[in-house]
mmCIF file of C-alpha atoms in Angstrom:
data_model
loop_
_atom_site.group_PDB
_atom_site.id
_atom_site.type_symbol
_atom_site.label_atom_id
_atom_site.label_comp_id
_atom_site.label_asym_id
_atom_site.label_seq_id
_atom_site.Cartn_x
_atom_site.Cartn_y
_atom_site.Cartn_z
ATOM 1 C CA MET I 274 111.218 74.027 130.373
ATOM 2 C CA GLY I 275 114.112 72.585 128.421
ATOM 3 C CA LYS I 276 116.075 74.476 125.919
ATOM 4 C CA GLY I 277 114.197 73.468 123.075
ATOM 5 C CA ASP I 278 111.175 74.344 124.557
ATOM 6 C CA GLU I 279 112.698 78.272 125.284
ATOM 7 C CA ARG I 280 114.325 78.279 121.865
ATOM 8 C CA GLY I 281 110.767 77.748 120.665
ATOM 9 C CA THR I 282 109.197 80.174 122.923
ATOM 10 C CA ALA I 283 111.629 83.185 122.181
ATOM 11 C CA GLU I 284 111.343 82.231 118.191
ATOM 12 C CA ARG I 285 107.139 82.635 118.655
ATOM 13 C CA VAL I 286 107.737 85.790 120.760
ATOM 14 C CA LEU I 287 110.061 87.225 118.023
ATOM 15 C CA THR I 288 107.242 86.585 115.444
ATOM 16 C CA LEU I 289 104.775 87.559 117.396
ATOM 17 C CA LEU I 290 106.301 90.993 117.471
ATOM 18 C CA GLY I 291 107.314 91.156 113.859
ATOM 19 C CA LEU I 292 103.366 90.290 113.519
ATOM 20 C CA LEU I 293 102.377 93.848 115.685
ATOM 21 C CA GLN I 294 105.243 95.891 113.595
ATOM 22 C CA GLN I 295 103.408 94.700 110.234
ATOM 23 C CA ARG I 296 99.532 96.059 111.133
ATOM 24 C CA ARG I 297 98.294 98.289 113.225
ATOM 25 C CA VAL I 298 95.790 96.388 115.127
ATOM 26 C CA TRP I 299 95.475 92.174 115.542
ATOM 27 C CA THR I 300 92.751 90.340 117.134
ATOM 28 C CA GLY I 301 93.562 87.739 119.616
ATOM 29 C CA PRO I 302 92.122 84.774 117.444
ATOM 30 C CA GLU I 303 94.113 86.346 114.210
ATOM 31 C CA LEU I 304 97.260 86.075 116.297
ATOM 32 C CA ALA I 305 96.470 82.756 117.618
ATOM 33 C CA GLU I 306 95.850 80.934 114.576
ATOM 34 C CA ARG I 307 99.179 82.939 112.683
ATOM 35 C CA LEU I 308 101.572 81.398 115.413
ATOM 36 C CA GLY I 309 99.352 77.995 115.695
ATOM 37 C CA VAL I 310 98.851 78.768 119.692
ATOM 38 C CA THR I 311 95.890 79.074 121.927
ATOM 39 C CA SER I 312 94.653 82.775 122.645
ATOM 40 C CA ARG I 313 95.968 82.120 126.301
ATOM 41 C CA THR I 314 99.438 81.524 124.859
ATOM 42 C CA VAL I 315 99.127 84.582 123.002
ATOM 43 C CA ARG I 316 98.236 86.505 126.100
ATOM 44 C CA ARG I 317 101.370 85.173 127.668
ATOM 45 C CA ASP I 318 103.721 86.062 125.043
ATOM 46 C CA VAL I 319 101.998 89.238 124.743
ATOM 47 C CA GLU I 320 103.118 89.920 128.539
ATOM 48 C CA ARG I 321 106.385 88.433 127.689
ATOM 49 C CA LEU I 322 106.759 91.524 125.296
ATOM 50 C CA ARG I 323 105.773 94.093 127.688
ATOM 51 C CA ALA I 324 108.075 92.596 130.346
ATOM 52 C CA LEU I 325 111.181 93.245 127.487
ATOM 53 C CA GLY I 326 109.937 97.123 127.081
ATOM 54 C CA TYR I 327 107.167 96.718 124.009
ATOM 55 C CA PRO I 328 104.027 98.731 124.707
ATOM 56 C CA VAL I 329 101.811 96.260 123.493
ATOM 57 C CA HIS I 330 98.079 97.642 124.257
ATOM 58 C CA ALA I 331 94.668 95.369 124.221
ATOM 59 C CA GLU I 332 91.763 96.929 123.627
ATOM 60 C CA GLN I 333 88.169 95.373 123.755
ATOM 61 C CA GLY I 334 85.339 95.852 121.768
ATOM 62 C CA VAL I 335 84.325 94.815 118.212
ATOM 63 C CA ARG I 336 87.373 96.904 116.753
ATOM 64 C CA GLY I 337 89.637 95.742 119.406
ATOM 65 C CA GLY I 338 93.057 93.853 119.675
ATOM 66 C CA TYR I 339 96.461 93.815 120.177
ATOM 67 C CA ARG I 340 98.630 96.877 119.195
ATOM 68 C CA LEU I 341 101.843 97.978 119.296
ATOM 69 C CA GLY I 342 102.069 101.549 120.752
ATOM 70 C CA ARG I 343 104.596 104.085 121.751
ATOM 71 C CA GLY I 344 106.479 103.864 124.943
ATOM 72 C CA GLN I 345 108.696 105.912 127.058
ATOM 73 C CA GLU I 346 112.159 104.480 125.748
ATOM 74 C CA LEU I 347 112.868 102.977 122.454
ATOM 75 C CA PRO I 348 112.870 99.253 122.585
ATOM 76 C CA PRO I 349 114.899 96.888 120.498
ATOM 77 C CA LEU I 350 113.675 96.759 116.400
ATOM 78 C CA LEU I 351 112.777 93.715 114.794
ATOM 79 C CA LEU I 352 113.987 94.081 110.555
ATOM 80 C CA ASP I 353 113.576 91.947 107.949
ATOM 81 C CA ASP I 354 116.171 91.459 105.462
ATOM 82 C CA GLU I 355 115.191 93.980 102.950
ATOM 83 C CA GLU I 356 114.415 96.544 106.418
ATOM 84 C CA ALA I 357 118.051 96.182 107.461
ATOM 85 C CA ILE I 358 119.118 96.766 104.178
ATOM 86 C CA SER I 359 117.416 100.127 103.691
ATOM 87 C CA THR I 360 118.077 101.188 107.196
ATOM 88 C CA ALA I 361 122.197 100.665 106.555
ATOM 89 C CA ILE I 362 122.278 102.643 103.227
ATOM 90 C CA SER I 363 120.161 105.503 104.624
ATOM 91 C CA LEU I 364 122.538 105.678 107.951
ATOM 92 C CA LEU I 365 125.555 105.199 105.507
ATOM 93 C CA ALA I 366 124.044 108.322 103.782
ATOM 94 C CA GLY I 367 123.275 110.204 107.137
ATOM 95 C CA ALA I 368 127.122 109.623 108.241
ATOM 96 C CA GLY I 369 128.201 111.935 105.320
ATOM 97 C CA GLY I 370 125.317 114.251 105.316
ATOM 98 C CA ALA I 371 124.891 117.635 105.782
ATOM 99 C CA VAL I 372 122.501 118.053 108.578
ATOM 100 C CA ALA I 373 124.400 119.079 111.732
ATOM 101 C CA GLY I 374 124.448 116.525 114.401
ATOM 102 C CA ALA I 375 123.426 113.632 112.159
ATOM 103 C CA GLY I 376 126.408 112.164 110.865
ATOM 104 C CA GLU I 377 127.643 111.267 114.296
ATOM 105 C CA ALA I 378 124.125 109.541 115.203
ATOM 106 C CA ALA I 379 124.117 107.853 112.002
ATOM 107 C CA LEU I 380 127.720 106.361 112.231
ATOM 108 C CA ARG I 381 126.782 105.322 115.926
ATOM 109 C CA ALA I 382 123.689 103.709 114.548
ATOM 110 C CA LEU I 383 125.376 101.898 111.716
ATOM 111 C CA THR I 384 128.147 100.659 114.163
ATOM 112 C CA LYS I 385 125.402 98.991 115.923
ATOM 113 C CA LEU I 386 123.642 97.670 113.163
ATOM 114 C CA ASP I 387 126.766 96.196 111.752
ATOM 115 C CA ARG I 388 127.483 94.043 114.865
ATOM 116 C CA VAL I 389 124.252 91.842 114.124
ATOM 117 C CA LEU I 390 124.059 92.436 110.203
ATOM 118 C CA PRO I 391 124.820 89.140 108.414
ATOM 119 C CA THR I 392 127.483 88.690 106.133
ATOM 120 C CA ARG I 393 125.088 87.967 103.225
ATOM 121 C CA LEU I 394 123.444 91.431 104.104
ATOM 122 C CA ARG I 395 126.550 93.082 104.557
ATOM 123 C CA ASP I 396 127.974 92.383 101.077
ATOM 124 C CA GLN I 397 124.626 93.719 99.696
ATOM 125 C CA VAL I 398 124.862 97.267 101.432
ATOM 126 C CA ARG I 399 128.498 97.525 100.864
ATOM 127 C CA THR I 400 127.173 96.791 96.645
ATOM 128 C CA LEU I 401 124.252 99.211 96.696
ATOM 129 C CA SER I 402 126.289 101.762 98.980
ATOM 130 C CA GLY I 403 128.498 102.185 95.932
ATOM 131 C CA ALA I 404 125.992 103.296 93.785
ATOM 132 C CA VAL I 405 124.861 106.122 95.937
ATOM 133 C CA GLU I 406 126.177 109.421 95.358
ATOM 134 C CA SER I 407 125.638 113.316 96.308
ATOM 135 C CA PHE I 408 125.922 116.451 95.485
ATOM 136 C CA GLY I 409 125.884 120.067 96.941
ATOM 137 C CA GLY I 410 126.683 121.073 100.521
ATOM 138 C CA GLY I 411 127.627 118.862 103.071
ATOM 139 C CA ARG I 412 130.678 117.278 104.471
ATOM 140 C CA THR I 413 133.833 116.234 101.948
ATOM 141 C CA PRO I 414 132.677 112.506 100.712
ATOM 142 C CA VAL I 415 134.670 109.808 102.342
ATOM 143 C CA ASP I 416 134.245 106.215 101.713
ATOM 144 C CA ALA I 417 131.812 104.352 103.719
ATOM 145 C CA GLU I 418 133.621 101.286 104.287
ATOM 146 C CA VAL I 419 136.628 103.485 105.608
ATOM 147 C CA LEU I 420 134.579 104.992 108.012
ATOM 148 C CA MET I 421 133.083 101.803 109.275
ATOM 149 C CA THR I 422 136.342 99.885 109.688
ATOM 150 C CA LEU I 423 137.706 103.072 111.861
ATOM 151 C CA ALA I 424 134.345 102.864 113.757
ATOM 152 C CA ARG I 425 135.120 99.071 114.289
ATOM 153 C CA ALA I 426 138.794 99.864 114.971
ATOM 154 C CA CYS I 427 137.589 102.078 117.879
ATOM 155 C CA ARG I 428 134.958 99.938 119.235
ATOM 156 C CA GLU I 429 137.172 97.184 119.664
ATOM 157 C CA GLU I 430 140.187 99.116 120.655
ATOM 158 C CA VAL I 431 142.468 97.252 118.021
ATOM 159 C CA GLU I 432 145.464 99.301 115.904
ATOM 160 C CA ALA I 433 144.581 100.544 112.807
ATOM 161 C CA GLY I 434 146.905 101.831 109.965
ATOM 162 C CA PHE I 435 146.960 103.942 107.077
ATOM 163 C CA ASP I 436 148.578 105.972 103.988
ATOM 164 C CA TYR I 437 148.567 109.805 104.842
ATOM 165 C CA PRO I 438 150.306 112.674 102.992
ATOM 166 C CA SER I 439 152.914 114.335 104.993
ATOM 167 C CA GLY I 440 154.495 117.531 103.128
ATOM 168 C CA ASP I 441 155.455 116.261 99.942
ATOM 169 C CA HIS I 442 155.231 112.385 101.136
ATOM 170 C CA VAL I 443 152.977 109.377 101.928
ATOM 171 C CA ARG I 444 153.707 107.774 104.923
ATOM 172 C CA ARG I 445 152.281 105.145 106.703
ATOM 173 C CA ARG I 446 150.546 105.862 110.023
ATOM 174 C CA ARG I 447 150.221 103.231 112.816
ATOM 175 C CA VAL I 448 147.418 104.670 115.539
ATOM 176 C CA GLU I 449 145.443 103.550 118.207
ATOM 177 C CA PRO I 450 142.051 104.944 117.404
ATOM 178 C CA TYR I 451 140.113 106.517 119.734
ATOM 179 C CA ARG I 452 136.853 108.649 118.285
ATOM 180 C CA LEU I 453 135.552 109.625 114.934
ATOM 181 C CA VAL I 454 134.454 113.274 115.245
ATOM 182 C CA ALA I 455 132.472 114.855 112.549
ATOM 183 C CA SER I 456 132.738 118.836 111.835
ATOM 184 C CA ASP I 457 130.384 120.951 109.179
ATOM 185 C CA ARG I 458 133.161 120.270 106.535
ATOM 186 C CA ARG I 459 134.768 116.918 107.274
ATOM 187 C CA TRP I 460 135.310 113.279 109.354
ATOM 188 C CA TYR I 461 138.193 113.160 111.427
ATOM 189 C CA LEU I 462 139.842 110.424 113.573
ATOM 190 C CA LEU I 463 141.365 111.335 116.957
ATOM 191 C CA ALA I 464 144.061 108.572 117.533
ATOM 192 C CA PHE I 465 147.462 108.096 119.666
ATOM 193 C CA ASP I 466 150.086 108.323 117.012
ATOM 194 C CA LEU I 467 152.250 105.334 118.058
ATOM 195 C CA ASP I 468 155.400 106.719 115.976
ATOM 196 C CA ARG I 469 155.404 109.909 117.193
ATOM 197 C CA ASP I 470 154.320 108.928 120.678
ATOM 198 C CA ASP I 471 151.493 111.737 120.876
ATOM 199 C CA TRP I 472 147.537 112.397 120.118
ATOM 200 C CA ARG I 473 147.176 113.240 116.664
ATOM 201 C CA SER I 474 143.843 114.004 114.562
ATOM 202 C CA PHE I 475 143.461 113.033 110.568
ATOM 203 C CA ARG I 476 141.184 113.946 108.209
ATOM 204 C CA VAL I 477 139.821 110.436 106.910
ATOM 205 C CA ASP I 478 139.179 112.007 103.594
ATOM 206 C CA ARG I 479 143.035 111.746 103.009
ATOM 207 C CA MET I 480 143.673 108.539 103.995
ATOM 208 C CA ARG I 481 144.301 105.527 101.862
ATOM 209 C CA GLU I 482 144.404 101.594 102.262
ATOM 210 C CA VAL I 483 143.053 101.748 105.714
ATOM 211 C CA SER I 484 143.249 98.528 107.639
ATOM 212 C CA ALA I 485 142.371 97.641 111.270
ATOM 213 C CA ARG I 486 144.615 95.165 112.701
ATOM 214 C CA THR I 487 143.871 92.294 115.370
ATOM 215 C CA TRP I 488 146.490 93.516 117.891
ATOM 216 C CA ARG I 489 144.443 95.355 120.927
ATOM 217 C CA PHE I 490 145.640 98.035 123.031
ATOM 218 C CA ARG I 491 144.749 99.451 126.635
ATOM 219 C CA PRO I 492 143.329 102.467 126.344
ATOM 220 C CA ARG I 493 145.243 105.455 127.590
ATOM 221 C CA PRO I 494 144.000 108.968 129.280
ATOM 222 C CA ALA I 495 142.646 110.700 126.133
ATOM 223 C CA PRO I 496 141.981 114.358 125.290
ATOM 224 C CA GLU I 497 138.150 115.200 124.995
ATOM 225 C CA ALA I 498 137.776 114.760 121.302
ATOM 226 C CA ALA I 499 135.874 117.073 119.698
ATOM 227 C CA PRO I 500 137.733 120.275 121.274
ATOM 228 C CA PHE I 501 140.876 118.552 120.654
ATOM 229 C CA VAL I 502 139.982 118.187 116.964
ATOM 230 C CA GLN I 503 138.305 121.437 116.572
ATOM 231 C CA GLU I 504 141.291 123.638 118.412
ATOM 232 C CA GLY I 505 143.435 121.559 115.695
ATOM 233 C CA VAL I 506 141.372 122.470 112.764
ATOM 234 C CA ALA I 507 140.872 125.910 113.676
ATOM 235 C CA SER I 508 144.662 127.025 114.771
ATOM 236 C CA ARG I 509 147.353 124.413 115.231
ATOM 237 C CA VAL I 510 147.991 123.692 111.605
ATOM 238 C CA TYR I 511 148.282 127.384 110.291
ATOM 239 C CA ARG I 512 151.752 129.550 111.140
ATOM 240 C CA TYR I 513 149.856 131.779 113.748
ATOM 241 C CA GLN I 514 147.566 131.106 116.442
ATOM 242 C CA ALA I 515 145.455 133.944 117.189
ATOM 243 C CA ARG I 516 143.660 134.723 120.454
ATOM 244 C CA PHE I 517 140.670 137.498 120.864
ATOM 245 C CA LEU I 518 138.583 138.331 123.654
ATOM 246 C CA VAL I 519 135.085 139.330 121.773
ATOM 247 C CA HIS I 520 132.816 141.294 124.006
ATOM 248 C CA ALA I 521 129.463 139.362 123.254
ATOM 249 C CA PRO I 522 128.120 135.942 124.355
ATOM 250 C CA ALA I 523 129.629 132.874 123.078
ATOM 251 C CA ASP I 524 126.537 131.383 121.586
ATOM 252 C CA THR I 525 126.272 134.945 119.421
ATOM 253 C CA VAL I 526 129.638 134.498 118.020
ATOM 254 C CA ARG I 527 129.544 130.774 117.340
ATOM 255 C CA ALA I 528 126.325 131.431 115.128
ATOM 256 C CA ARG I 529 128.492 133.590 112.897
ATOM 257 C CA ILE I 530 131.802 131.437 112.657
ATOM 258 C CA PRO I 531 131.878 127.808 111.009
ATOM 259 C CA ALA I 532 133.207 125.353 113.989
ATOM 260 C CA SER I 533 135.986 124.437 111.485
ATOM 261 C CA ALA I 534 137.325 128.121 111.101
ATOM 262 C CA ALA I 535 137.826 129.140 115.310
ATOM 263 C CA LEU I 536 137.299 127.600 118.399
ATOM 264 C CA VAL I 537 134.827 129.727 120.975
ATOM 265 C CA ARG I 538 135.366 129.591 124.703
ATOM 266 C CA ASP I 539 132.611 131.292 127.069
ATOM 267 C CA ARG I 540 134.327 133.769 129.481
ATOM 268 C CA GLY I 541 131.448 134.732 131.410
ATOM 269 C CA ASN I 542 129.896 138.482 131.848
ATOM 270 C CA GLY I 543 128.435 138.504 128.070
ATOM 271 C CA ARG I 544 132.096 137.643 126.758
ATOM 272 C CA CYS I 545 133.973 134.959 125.111
ATOM 273 C CA GLU I 546 137.513 133.885 123.774
ATOM 274 C CA VAL I 547 138.166 133.242 119.868
ATOM 275 C CA VAL I 548 141.089 130.731 118.993
ATOM 276 C CA SER I 549 141.859 130.988 115.429
ATOM 277 C CA GLY I 550 144.697 130.324 113.166
ATOM 278 C CA ALA I 551 146.090 131.490 109.850
ATOM 279 C CA ASP I 552 148.907 132.008 107.847
ATOM 280 C CA ASP I 553 148.158 136.028 106.965
ATOM 281 C CA LEU I 554 147.468 138.031 109.897
ATOM 282 C CA ASP I 555 145.499 140.516 108.121
ATOM 283 C CA PHE I 556 143.199 138.036 106.761
ATOM 284 C CA VAL I 557 142.413 136.839 110.256
ATOM 285 C CA LEU I 558 141.866 140.452 111.594
ATOM 286 C CA MET I 559 139.314 141.083 108.871
ATOM 287 C CA HIS I 560 137.380 137.944 110.007
ATOM 288 C CA MET I 561 137.003 139.720 113.277
ATOM 289 C CA VAL I 562 136.097 143.000 111.859
ATOM 290 C CA VAL I 563 133.267 142.069 110.532
ATOM 291 C CA LEU I 564 131.895 139.823 113.032
ATOM 292 C CA GLY I 565 130.598 143.129 114.237
ATOM 293 C CA HIS I 566 131.503 143.106 117.882
ATOM 294 C CA GLY I 567 133.997 144.708 120.095
ATOM 295 C CA PHE I 568 136.978 142.894 120.524
ATOM 296 C CA GLU I 569 140.536 142.808 122.006
ATOM 297 C CA VAL I 570 143.761 141.009 120.806
ATOM 298 C CA LEU I 571 145.357 138.675 123.500
ATOM 299 C CA ASP I 572 147.945 136.670 121.236
ATOM 300 C CA PRO I 573 150.294 137.039 119.367
ATOM 301 C CA PRO I 574 152.253 140.325 119.997
ATOM 302 C CA GLU I 575 152.653 141.102 116.570
ATOM 303 C CA LEU I 576 148.827 141.012 115.860
ATOM 304 C CA ALA I 577 147.940 144.248 118.230
ATOM 305 C CA ARG I 578 150.597 145.977 115.866
ATOM 306 C CA ARG I 579 148.870 144.631 112.922
ATOM 307 C CA CYS I 580 145.552 145.893 114.313
ATOM 308 C CA HIS I 581 147.419 149.659 114.345
ATOM 309 C CA ALA I 582 148.618 149.091 110.653
ATOM 310 C CA LEU I 583 145.116 147.971 109.396
ATOM 311 C CA ALA I 584 143.410 150.874 111.234
ATOM 312 C CA GLU I 585 145.457 153.596 109.750
ATOM 313 C CA ARG I 586 145.056 151.746 106.605
ATOM 314 C CA LEU I 587 141.259 152.132 106.810
ATOM 315 C CA TRP I 588 140.988 155.470 108.232
ATOM 316 C CA ALA I 589 143.055 156.614 105.326
ATOM 317 C CA ALA I 590 140.500 154.801 103.043
ATOM 318 C CA GLY I 591 137.825 156.934 104.415
ATOM 319 C CA GLY I 592 139.410 160.307 103.744
ATOM 320 C CA GLY I 593 140.411 160.363 107.561
ATOM 321 C CA ALA I 594 136.519 161.486 108.278
ATOM 322 C CA GLU I 595 135.267 161.236 111.765
ATOM 323 C CA PRO I 596 133.204 158.094 112.196
ATOM 324 C CA SER I 597 129.196 159.101 112.146
ATOM 325 C CA ASP I 598 128.905 156.785 115.292
ATOM 326 C CA GLY I 599 131.409 158.643 117.476
ATOM 327 C CA PRO I 600 134.220 157.836 118.750
ATOM 328 C CA SER I 601 132.879 154.390 119.945
ATOM 329 C CA ALA I 602 132.905 153.003 116.755
ATOM 330 C CA ARG I 603 137.011 153.219 116.308
ATOM 331 C CA GLN I 604 137.191 151.015 119.154
ATOM 332 C CA ALA I 605 137.988 147.302 117.751
#
């Protein structure tokens, strides 16, 4: 079989797949007429689709025919122009959505679609996405084109640059992008900062003039993306970094604390460690008190002193009365 014949067969098989996706059941003669081939060739093409992982079922009888079923694994989908545009727009909306876990999955799918999307369709997606807005909760809005630029830079391992606020100034940052991380509130980029020679996390919504260069870099050993970003958001950016041992399972505590507010580590035996940051020690203490679980202060030392001061203040506010639950109610 020559290259021309192979190309013709491939095009015909793709056409067959498109037909099977359009309608629930096709008879053999109907497909043969649509494809301009014999019923025997249709059977062979069906076998080719099955070999590629598409579960094509053949049913006998008056109402029988060929039907595309559900398989154990997801095979590639064949989309026409309108379907590709609609899918890309939906993924762009999902990347900035409020559904837990949906943002990362939507961005991964979008980067796969972006690799094969023709230029003419990519321009239409960009135009339509600019007309889509959202309101209510969810993450801080980010430019979809910025997300795509950073995602491509991570995938292709090329340097990226952007303007980023630092104190009272805006500075140009040159980075080796590694991963995009979505929290419950914002998108972050974990990257190696070339000017500071260290790993940093950056808020995507604060970036301006984002660009990806053609200069490729060799990936270096990197920290685990999500925990690194979470610890930075929850503690490193604040004046104080507080650590507590909480007498409750990690999953129970995580359900009460936003991921952007604290890092929760399992310590076994129904206990966990909570790492949080604050510019005011009383503020972080009050958050621990309202959790409703016993806890111990691990760090910093001055936080333990603030515990005693806060306990005396609360004791005085209650008139010095003995708690109704007994002495155990006074334990932190």
